[in-house]
Coordinates of C-alpha atoms and ligand atoms in Angstrom, one line a residue:
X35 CA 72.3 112.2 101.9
X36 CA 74.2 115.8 101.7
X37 CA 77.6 114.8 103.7
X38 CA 78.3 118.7 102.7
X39 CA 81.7 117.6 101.1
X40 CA 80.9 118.5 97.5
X41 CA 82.7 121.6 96.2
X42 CA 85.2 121.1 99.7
X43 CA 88.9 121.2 99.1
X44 CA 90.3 118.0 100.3
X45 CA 94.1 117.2 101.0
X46 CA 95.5 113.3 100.6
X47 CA 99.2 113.7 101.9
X48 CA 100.2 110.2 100.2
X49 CA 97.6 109.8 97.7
X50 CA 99.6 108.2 94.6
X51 CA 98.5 104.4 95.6
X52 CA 96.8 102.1 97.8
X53 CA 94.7 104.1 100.3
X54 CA 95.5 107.1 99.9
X55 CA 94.4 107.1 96.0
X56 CA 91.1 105.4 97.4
X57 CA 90.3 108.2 99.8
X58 CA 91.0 110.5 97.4
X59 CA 88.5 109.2 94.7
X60 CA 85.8 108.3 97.4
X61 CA 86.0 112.7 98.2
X62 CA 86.0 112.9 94.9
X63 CA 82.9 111.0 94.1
X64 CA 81.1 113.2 96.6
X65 CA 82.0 116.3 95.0
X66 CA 85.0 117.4 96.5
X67 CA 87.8 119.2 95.1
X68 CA 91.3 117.2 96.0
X69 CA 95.2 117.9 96.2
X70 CA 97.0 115.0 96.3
X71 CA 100.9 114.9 97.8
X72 CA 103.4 112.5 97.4
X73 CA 106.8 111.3 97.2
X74 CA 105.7 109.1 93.9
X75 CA 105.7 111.3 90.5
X76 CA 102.9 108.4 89.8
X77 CA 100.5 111.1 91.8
X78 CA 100.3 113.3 88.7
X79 CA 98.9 110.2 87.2
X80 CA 96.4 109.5 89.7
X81 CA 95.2 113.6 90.0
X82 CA 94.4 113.4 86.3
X83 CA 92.7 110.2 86.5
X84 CA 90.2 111.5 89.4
X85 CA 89.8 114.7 87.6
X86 CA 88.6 112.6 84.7
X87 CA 86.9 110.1 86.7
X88 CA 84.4 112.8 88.9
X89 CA 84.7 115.8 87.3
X90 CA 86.2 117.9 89.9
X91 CA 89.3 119.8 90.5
X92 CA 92.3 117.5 90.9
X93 CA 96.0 119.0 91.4
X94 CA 99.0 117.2 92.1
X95 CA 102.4 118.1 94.4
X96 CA 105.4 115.7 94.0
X97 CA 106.5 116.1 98.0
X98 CA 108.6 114.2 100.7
X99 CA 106.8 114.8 103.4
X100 CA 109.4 113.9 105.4
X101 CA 111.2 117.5 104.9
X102 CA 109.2 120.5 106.8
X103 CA 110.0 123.1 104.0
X104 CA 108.6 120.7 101.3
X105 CA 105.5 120.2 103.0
X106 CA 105.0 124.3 103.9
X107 CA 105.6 125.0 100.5
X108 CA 103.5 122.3 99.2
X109 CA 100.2 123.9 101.9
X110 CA 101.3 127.5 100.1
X111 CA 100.7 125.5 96.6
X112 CA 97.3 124.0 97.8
X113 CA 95.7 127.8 98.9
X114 CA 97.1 128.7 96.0
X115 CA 95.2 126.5 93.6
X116 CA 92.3 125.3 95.3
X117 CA 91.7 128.1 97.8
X118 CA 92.3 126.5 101.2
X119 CA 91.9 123.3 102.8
X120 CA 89.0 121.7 104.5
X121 CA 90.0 118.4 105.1
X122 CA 93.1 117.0 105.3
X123 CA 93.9 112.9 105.5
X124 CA 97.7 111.6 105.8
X125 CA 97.9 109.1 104.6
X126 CA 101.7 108.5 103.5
X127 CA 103.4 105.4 105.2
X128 CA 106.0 102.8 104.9
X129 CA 107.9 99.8 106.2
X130 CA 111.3 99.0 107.3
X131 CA 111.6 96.2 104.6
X132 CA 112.8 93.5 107.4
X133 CA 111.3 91.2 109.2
X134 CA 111.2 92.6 112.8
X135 CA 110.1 89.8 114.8
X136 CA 112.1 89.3 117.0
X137 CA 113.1 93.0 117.5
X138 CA 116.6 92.6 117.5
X139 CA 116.6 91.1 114.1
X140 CA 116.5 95.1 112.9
X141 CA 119.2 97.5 113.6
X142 CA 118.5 101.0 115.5
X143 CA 120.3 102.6 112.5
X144 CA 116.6 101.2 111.1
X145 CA 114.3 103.2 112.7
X146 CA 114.8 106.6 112.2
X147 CA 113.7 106.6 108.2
X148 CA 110.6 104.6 109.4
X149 CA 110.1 106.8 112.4
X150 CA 110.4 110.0 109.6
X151 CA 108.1 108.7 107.3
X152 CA 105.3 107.5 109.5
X153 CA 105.2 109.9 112.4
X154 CA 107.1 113.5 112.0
X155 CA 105.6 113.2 108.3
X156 CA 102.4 113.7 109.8
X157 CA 103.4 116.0 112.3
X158 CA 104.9 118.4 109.5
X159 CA 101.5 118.3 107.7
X160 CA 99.5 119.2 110.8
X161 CA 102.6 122.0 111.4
X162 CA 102.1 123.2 107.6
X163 CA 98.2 122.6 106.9
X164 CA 96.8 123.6 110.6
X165 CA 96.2 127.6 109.6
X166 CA 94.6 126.5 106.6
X167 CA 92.2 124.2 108.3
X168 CA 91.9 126.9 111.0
X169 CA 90.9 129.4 108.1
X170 CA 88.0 127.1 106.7
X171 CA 86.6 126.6 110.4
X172 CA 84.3 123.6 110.7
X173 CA 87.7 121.3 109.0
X174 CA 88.7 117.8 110.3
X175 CA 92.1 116.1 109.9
X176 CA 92.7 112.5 109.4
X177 CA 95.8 110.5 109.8
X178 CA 95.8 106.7 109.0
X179 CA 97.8 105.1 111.8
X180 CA 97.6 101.0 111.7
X181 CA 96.0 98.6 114.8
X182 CA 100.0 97.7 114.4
X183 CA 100.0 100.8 116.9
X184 CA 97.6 99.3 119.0
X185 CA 99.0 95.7 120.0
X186 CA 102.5 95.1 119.5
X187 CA 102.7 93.3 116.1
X188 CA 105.6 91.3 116.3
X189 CA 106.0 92.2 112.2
X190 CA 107.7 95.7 112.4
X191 CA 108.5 97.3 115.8
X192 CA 109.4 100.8 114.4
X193 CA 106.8 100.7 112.3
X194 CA 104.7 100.3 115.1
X195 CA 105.7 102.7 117.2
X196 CA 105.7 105.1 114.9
X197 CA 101.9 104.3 114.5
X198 CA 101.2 104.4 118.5
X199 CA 102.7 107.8 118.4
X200 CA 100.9 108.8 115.8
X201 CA 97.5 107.7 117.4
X202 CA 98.6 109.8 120.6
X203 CA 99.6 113.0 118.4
X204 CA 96.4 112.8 117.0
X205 CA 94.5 113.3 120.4
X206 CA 97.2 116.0 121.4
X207 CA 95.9 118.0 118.5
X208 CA 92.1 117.6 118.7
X209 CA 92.8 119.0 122.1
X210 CA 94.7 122.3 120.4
X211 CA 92.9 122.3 117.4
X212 CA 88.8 121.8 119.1
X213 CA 88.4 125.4 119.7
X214 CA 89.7 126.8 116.4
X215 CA 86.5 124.3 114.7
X216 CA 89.1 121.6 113.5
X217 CA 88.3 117.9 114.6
X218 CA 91.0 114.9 114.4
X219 CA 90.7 111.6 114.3
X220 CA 92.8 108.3 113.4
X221 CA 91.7 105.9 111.3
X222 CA 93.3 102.5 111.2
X223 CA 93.1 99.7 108.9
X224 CA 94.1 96.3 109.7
X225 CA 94.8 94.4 106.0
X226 CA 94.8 95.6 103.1
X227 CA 96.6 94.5 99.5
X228 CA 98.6 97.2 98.4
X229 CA 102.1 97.8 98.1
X230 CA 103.1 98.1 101.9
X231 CA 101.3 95.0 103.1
X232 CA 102.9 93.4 100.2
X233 CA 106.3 94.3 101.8
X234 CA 105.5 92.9 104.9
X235 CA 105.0 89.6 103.2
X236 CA 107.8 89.9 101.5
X237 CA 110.3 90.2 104.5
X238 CA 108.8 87.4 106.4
X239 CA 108.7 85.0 102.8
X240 CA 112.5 86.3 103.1
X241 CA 112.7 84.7 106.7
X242 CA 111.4 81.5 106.4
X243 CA 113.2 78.3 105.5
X244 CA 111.9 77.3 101.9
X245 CA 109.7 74.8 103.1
X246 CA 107.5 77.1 105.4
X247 CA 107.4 79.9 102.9
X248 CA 103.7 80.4 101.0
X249 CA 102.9 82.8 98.2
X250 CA 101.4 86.0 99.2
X251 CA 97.4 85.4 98.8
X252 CA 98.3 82.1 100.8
X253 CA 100.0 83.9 103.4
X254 CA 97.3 86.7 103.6
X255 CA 94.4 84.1 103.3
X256 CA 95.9 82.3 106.2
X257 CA 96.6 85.6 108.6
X258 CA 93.2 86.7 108.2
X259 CA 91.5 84.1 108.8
X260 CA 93.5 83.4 112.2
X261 CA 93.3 87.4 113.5
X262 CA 90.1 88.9 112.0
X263 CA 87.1 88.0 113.5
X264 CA 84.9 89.0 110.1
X265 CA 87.7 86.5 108.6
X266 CA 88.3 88.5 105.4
X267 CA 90.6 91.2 104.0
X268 CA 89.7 94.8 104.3
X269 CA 89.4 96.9 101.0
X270 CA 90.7 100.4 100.2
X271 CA 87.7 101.7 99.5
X272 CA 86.1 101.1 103.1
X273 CA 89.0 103.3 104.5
X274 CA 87.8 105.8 102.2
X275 CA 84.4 105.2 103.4
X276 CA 85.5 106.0 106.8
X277 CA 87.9 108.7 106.0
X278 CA 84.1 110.7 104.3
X279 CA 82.2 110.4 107.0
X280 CA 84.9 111.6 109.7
X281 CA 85.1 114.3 107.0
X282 CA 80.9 115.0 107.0
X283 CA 78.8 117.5 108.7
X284 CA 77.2 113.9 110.5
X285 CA 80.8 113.1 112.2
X286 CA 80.8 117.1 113.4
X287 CA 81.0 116.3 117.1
X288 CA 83.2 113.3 116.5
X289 CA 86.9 114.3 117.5
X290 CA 90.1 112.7 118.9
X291 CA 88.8 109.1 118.4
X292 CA 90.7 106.1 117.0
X293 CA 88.3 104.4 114.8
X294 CA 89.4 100.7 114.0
X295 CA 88.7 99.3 110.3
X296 CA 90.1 96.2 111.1
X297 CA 87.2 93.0 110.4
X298 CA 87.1 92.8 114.4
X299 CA 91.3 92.3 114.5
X300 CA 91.5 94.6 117.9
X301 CA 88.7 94.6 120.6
X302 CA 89.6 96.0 124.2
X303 CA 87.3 93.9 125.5
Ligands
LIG423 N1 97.9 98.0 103.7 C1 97.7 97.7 104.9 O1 97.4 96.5 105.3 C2 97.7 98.8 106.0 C3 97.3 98.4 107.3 C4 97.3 99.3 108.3 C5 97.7 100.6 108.0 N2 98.1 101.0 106.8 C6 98.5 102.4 106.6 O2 97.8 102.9 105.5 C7 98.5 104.0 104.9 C8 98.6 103.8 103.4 O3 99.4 102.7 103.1 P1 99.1 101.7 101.9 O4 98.9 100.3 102.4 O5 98.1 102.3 101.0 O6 100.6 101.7 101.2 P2 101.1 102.2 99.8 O7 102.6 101.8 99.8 O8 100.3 101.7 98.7 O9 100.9 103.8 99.9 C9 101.7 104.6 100.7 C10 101.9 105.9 100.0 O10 102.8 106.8 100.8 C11 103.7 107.4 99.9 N3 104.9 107.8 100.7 C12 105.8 107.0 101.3 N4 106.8 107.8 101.8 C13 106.5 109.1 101.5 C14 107.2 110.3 101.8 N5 108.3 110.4 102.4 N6 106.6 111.5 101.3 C15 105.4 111.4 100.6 N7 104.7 110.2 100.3 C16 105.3 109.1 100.8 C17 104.0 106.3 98.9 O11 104.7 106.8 97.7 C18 102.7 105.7 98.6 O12 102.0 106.4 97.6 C19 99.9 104.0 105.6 O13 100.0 104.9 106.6 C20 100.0 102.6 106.1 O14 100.8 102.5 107.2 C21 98.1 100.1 105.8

């Protein structure tokens, strides 16, 4: 099936690890030309690899994403070397590191960092990448939020929050951006093994009294089982699935949704 992706220049803002780098090589086994930007010199690593991997383009921009200037300067680089931007996908993100249940077990001195990464880093990349999406015409932008922003996970509350705003920026700006051809979406996940999720492990193995603790697949085989529905782990890959088709000419009057991922975790009704 042509998705009409191949030869499209595709951003992934966070694209050294985890899901990011799958999105990145799931575009990039369509055809699609990618820049990848992150905070982690690792994402020169991953650029060559995909370039390798598929053939295509694949340029690299070590970036907080966090700082505006960065992140307009990093858009400059991207028309620069691959001409534009058609699609662009945040997906940079982190955790406070502590176990936030209950709330007051984290400090308001905590949030802002978490707030920065997770939110206004996504709001300076649809500040800095918009005029090149509005350029290409017929361009989507993705952000991954997290269901976190959906239910009130008594995990990380500033993470959270972050995420809820993020899934309510998202449908600010497939309002602004609909008539300039530029759709937005929010895709969000609900577990996944990489390096975040492993951190939210972490600070609640850090919690428990010794005789409670369990080892990471334990804890993760248990959680699933009790909150998905489908009863099994999602993989990065299927993000990137998602993130191609929101992408495609067959999502093209798909705009301002948020599309769960989540093995059934969050159902409305
Ligand atoms: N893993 C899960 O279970 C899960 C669940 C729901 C949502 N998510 C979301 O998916 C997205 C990807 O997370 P992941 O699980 O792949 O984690 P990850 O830690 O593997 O990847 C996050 C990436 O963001 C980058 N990053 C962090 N701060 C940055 C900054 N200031 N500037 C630029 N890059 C920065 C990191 O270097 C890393 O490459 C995040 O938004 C996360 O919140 C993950």
């Amino acid at each position: 099936m042509d998705l009409g992706i191949k030869g499209a220049a595709v951003v992934v803002a966070g694209g050294a690890a985890g899901i990011g780098r799958a999105i990145a090589r799931e575009f990039a086994q369509e055809g699609a030309n990618i820049a990848l930007l992150d905070i982690n010199p690792a994402v020169a690593a991953t650029a060559d690899e995909i370039s390798v991997d598929y053939g295509v383009k694949s340029v690299s921009i070590v970036a907080d994403l966090t700082d505006y200037e960065t992140v307009l300067s990093a858009a400059a680089q991207v028309k620069e070397s691959l001409g534009g931007s058609s699609h662009v996908i945040f997906a940079a993100g982190a955790g406070s590191g502590k176990f936030g249940f209950p709330f007051w077990n984290l400090d308001p001195s905590d949030w802002p960092r978490i707030l920065n990464i997770n939110l206004i880093a996504a709001v300076n990349t649809a500040h800095a990448f918009g005029p090149l999406l509005i350029d290409k015409g017929e361009s989507s932008l993705l952000f991954i939020s997290s269901i976190a922003g959906q239910i009130g996970s008594q995990t990380d509350p500033p993470y959270s929050a972050a995420k809820a705003g993020l899934i309510n920026f998202a449908m600010c700006a497939a309002k602004d951006f609909a008539a300039h051809g530029v759709r937005v979406n929010t895709v969000c996940p609900g577990m996944i093994k990489t390096d975040l999720n492993r951190s939210v492990w972490k600070a609640w193995f850090d919690s428990q009294p010794p005789e409670q603790q369990l080892d990471y697949d334990s804890w993760g085989a248990l959680k699933v089982k009790q909150v998905a529905p489908l009863g099994r782990w999602q993989e990065p890959e299927e993000i990137g699935a998602m993130a191609v088709f929101l992408a495609s000419k067959n999502a093209r009057n798909i705009t301002g949704q948020t599309i769960n991922v989540d093995g059934g975790q969050v159902m409305h009704w």
